[in-house]
Every structure is written in C-alpha cells, then in structure tokens.
Amino acid sequence: MREKASGFEESMKWKKLTNAQRSGLNQIPNRRFTLWWSPTINRANVYVGFQVQLDLTGIFMHGKIPTLKISLIQIFRAHLWQKIHESIVMDLCQVFDQELDALEIETVQKETIHPRKSYKMNSSCADILLFASYKWNVSRPSLLADSKDVMDSTTTQKYWIDIQLRWGDYDSHDIERYARAKFLDYTTDNMSIYPSPTGVLIAIDLAYNLHSAYETGSQQQAFHTTGQAKIMKANPALYVLRERIRKGLQLYSSEPTEPYLSSQNYGELFSNQIIWFVDDTNVYRVTIHKTFEGNLTTKPINGAIFIFNPRTGQLFLKIIHTSVWAGQKRLGQLAKWKTAEEVAALIRSLPVEEQPKQIIVTRKGMLDPLEVHLLDFPNIVIKGSELQLPFQACLKVEEFGDLILKATEPQMVLFNLYDDWLKTISSYTAFSRITV
C-alpha cells in the first residue's frame, strides 16, 4: 500500500516540471517518513559511528542521514534551540517572581550566560540564581519527583537553576536518568562553575516533550513541578517548535495558516484592528564607488525601517545609523535580524492597546526573524504580502531622504503620511493615494 501523497505533491504531478524538480517531489514523502521515524532511526544502537552534533542545536546525529539532517536544520532554523532555552529561563524567572513570599526568596537573579550555552554539552553553568530571605534547609541530592527528602543539617542562602535541553531518541529518553547523570557530571567536573553547592538541574527533552529535575536543596523552595508543567504547555517558543514539527510531518494544526496580503483580501487592512506594514528594503544601503585601482567597493550609508499603519497613516521611521554595521559580517542577513529586533523593541515600548494585532512584511525573508523575535507576542499574526507596495519611493521625498542621510545616530521619528486627509476621505482612499 502506498502512502497517500499530500495535496501539494498531487497538484504538482501534472505540471510541466524538469527532471530535477520531479525527482525533488519524490523526496518529500521520504523526508516526512524519515522525520517521523527519526527517534528510531537516529540512535547510537543502530549506527555504530562517530556522533556529530548538529550546528546550533544539541542534537546528535549518529550516522550520515542527509534527509533527516535537512528536516532538523529546517525545524531549528533561526536559532530556535537557543531561543527556546532563553524563553524557558525567562518564564521560570517570572514564576519565581510571583512566588517570592511563598518560597522565601529575597531576589531572583538571571545570570549572564554565553549565547552558545544551550547547546554546549560538555560543561554548564547556572541560568538563574535565587537568594534566600532567611536560610533554606538542604536535602541530599534527589529527583524532584521523590517525595521523601533526606535532610542534611546544613543550610544555604544561594540556590541555582540550570536548564538543560536535549533531543532524545528511542533508546535514551529516560529524562530522570538524564537529569541525574548531568547533575552529577556537571557538579563534579572542573569546567562547570556553579555559584553554590545547592541547586537544581532541570532537563527538558524536546523530542519526547518530557521534563524532570535533579536537585540538592529543600523540596518546598525548589521548584514546583506544576510551574514547570505549565511552562511546557504554554511557552511560546515551544509552540513554535511544535508548529514547525507539525509542518515538517505535514500534520497541519486546525488553525489555517494566514493567507498573504493580495488584491483579494486587501480590504482587511482597514478593519478596526491595528495592522502594521514592516518594510526592510532600505535598512542596509550602500554607495558604490571606484577605487584608485579601478575596483568597485561598497560603503554603507544610513538606512531606515518603515513601520506603517495603513488605517491611520502613522509611520514609525526607525533610522539605522551606519555605526550599526561596524565590524559586522553578512550584513544583508544581519539587516533582517536588526529589523526584527527593532520592531520587537517598538512593540514592547507601546501600551497594549496600541500594539498591532497583525504585521505584514513586504519581503518574505523577514518572516523567520520576526517569528523568533516576537515569541513573547504569540497573538500577533505575521504574514507576507503578494502586493508590491512602493515604500522605497518614500526615500525620494526630500524630507525623509535628508533626515535619514544626515542622522548622526540611530533614532525613531514619527510622521503621519495622511496629513489631515482622513477628515474628508476614508483610510482606503488615503492609502490608495499614497501608493499611487
């Protein structure tokens, strides 16, 4: 019995395709199959080979399985592994902040960690440090699920939390055992530095969606299992991971993906909800000139992010000064991430009622960076646009062009492109007038 192909493959079958395109289509069901069975396929007991860690993740490949590698890289694209770690740490800090009195905590301190900490698997450090209001009693090392604590006579005022992410497989997804092994490894080696002898290591298996913890400390102030279960359920970064896995397996969630802006749904721009256009076309701009030897070189000039509300005409113009690019590489890519970072910063600075419900990006390359930076705003819909909107032309308006070029530092400027038109015409007409 042949597995039924998805609608996309079926529809493509009858199109005029080159041989390469047609053989590419055959790979889709293979890739789906490999990803589905990956915990059974990609494991040490099957491939007796040298294990290789997948870039920017804590996943170990036990054999050369290119189709699976492609799927996993796609799922964890745009630093998702690191973002999941950061997001869970932030959620935990919030849980502790809400329970300060109940857990007798004086302060919750988020530690500064190396960006690669989440996938550095041979040593570790604390993510969060708790300081006691008084003193906590210390128990012998135990799993968080153990109800019988054996108390030592010692007390402590510092308690650390270390979050460890892993990608389990069919043979090794005993998360309790993993948490215990990692705790004992890291607290006894010479490379891991913890700020006190008492703490907890929380292990999370992203492949099997399991979590456990191993700790020394007092059960009551450690960390409520219910809090961790809630984070596992509601954390926005884990939601992005699940969505991407569903997409990779072509198990689509009940909510349909947002259609791109097109001439059919153009009218939705002017509904009551706040919608923003984000245009990153002019963020990284260069001038080209000839050197003395006759070679062409580029030199960055000031650019700008256009964030525009089509209903009110409000324009947030974020000027990106050339100093941002100093000493950086791969500037085209960096510009996208910089744009996403600035959009997220702007949203955070606004009161809830002024935050957008929808963001439409003019270039598809912005979808991933925005998805990652807006993890804290899971209700904001991010979608692309099939319409070519002439935001670049704004730079030809002298007032904008000069303002951007002459800026000596990054700055945010507010304008209203509709002036006072909305007194006499609708926002639909005003927007049409602007785009013309």
Coordinates of N, CA and C in Angstrom, one line a residue, residues 82-97 109-111 126-129 161-165 231-232 235-238:
Q82 N 18.4 27.9 20.8 CA 18.8 28.9 21.8 C 17.7 29.7 22.3
K83 N 16.7 30.1 21.4 CA 15.6 30.9 21.8 C 14.7 30.1 22.8
I84 N 14.5 28.8 22.6 CA 13.7 28.0 23.5 C 14.3 28.1 24.9
H85 N 15.6 27.9 24.9 CA 16.3 28.0 26.2 C 16.1 29.3 26.9
E86 N 16.3 30.4 26.1 CA 16.1 31.8 26.7 C 14.7 32.0 27.2
S87 N 13.8 31.5 26.4 CA 12.4 31.7 26.7 C 11.9 31.0 28.0
I88 N 12.4 29.7 28.1 CA 12.1 28.9 29.3 C 12.7 29.6 30.6
V89 N 14.0 30.1 30.4 CA 14.6 30.8 31.6 C 13.8 32.0 32.0
M90 N 13.3 32.8 31.0 CA 12.5 34.0 31.3 C 11.2 33.6 32.0
D91 N 10.6 32.5 31.5 CA 9.3 32.0 32.1 C 9.5 31.6 33.6
L92 N 10.7 30.9 33.8 CA 11.0 30.5 35.2 C 11.2 31.7 36.1
C93 N 11.9 32.7 35.6 CA 12.1 33.9 36.4 C 10.8 34.5 36.8
Q94 N 9.9 34.5 35.9 CA 8.5 35.1 36.2 C 7.8 34.3 37.2
V95 N 7.9 32.9 37.1 CA 7.3 32.1 38.1 C 7.8 32.4 39.5
F96 N 9.1 32.5 39.6 CA 9.7 32.7 40.9 C 9.4 34.1 41.4
D97 N 9.3 35.1 40.5 CA 8.9 36.5 40.9 C 7.6 36.5 41.5
Q109 N 17.8 36.3 40.4 CA 18.9 36.9 39.5 C 19.0 36.0 38.3
K110 N 18.8 36.7 37.1 CA 19.0 35.9 35.8 C 20.5 36.1 35.5
E111 N 21.2 35.0 35.4 CA 22.7 35.0 35.2 C 23.0 35.4 33.7
A126 N 25.1 28.1 35.8 CA 23.7 28.4 36.3 C 23.0 29.4 35.3
D127 N 21.7 29.2 35.1 CA 20.9 30.2 34.3 C 20.2 31.2 35.3
I128 N 19.8 30.7 36.4 CA 19.1 31.6 37.4 C 19.7 31.4 38.8
L129 N 19.8 32.4 39.6 CA 20.3 32.3 40.9 C 19.3 32.9 41.9
I161 N 19.7 27.5 39.4 CA 18.9 26.6 38.5 C 19.6 26.6 37.1
D162 N 19.8 25.4 36.6 CA 20.4 25.2 35.3 C 19.4 24.4 34.4
I163 N 19.1 25.0 33.3 CA 18.2 24.4 32.3 C 19.0 23.7 31.2
Q164 N 18.7 22.4 31.1 CA 19.4 21.6 30.0 C 18.4 21.1 29.0
L165 N 18.6 21.4 27.7 CA 17.7 20.9 26.7 C 18.4 19.7 26.1
I231 N 4.7 25.8 32.1 CA 5.6 26.4 31.1 C 5.7 25.5 29.9
M232 N 5.8 24.2 30.1 CA 5.9 23.2 29.0 C 4.7 23.3 28.1
N235 N 4.6 27.8 26.9 CA 5.7 28.5 26.4 C 5.7 28.8 24.9
P236 N 5.7 30.1 24.5 CA 5.6 30.4 23.1 C 6.7 29.8 22.2
A237 N 7.9 29.7 22.7 CA 9.0 29.1 21.8 C 8.8 27.7 21.6
L238 N 8.2 27.0 22.6 CA 7.9 25.5 22.4 C 6.8 25.4 21.4

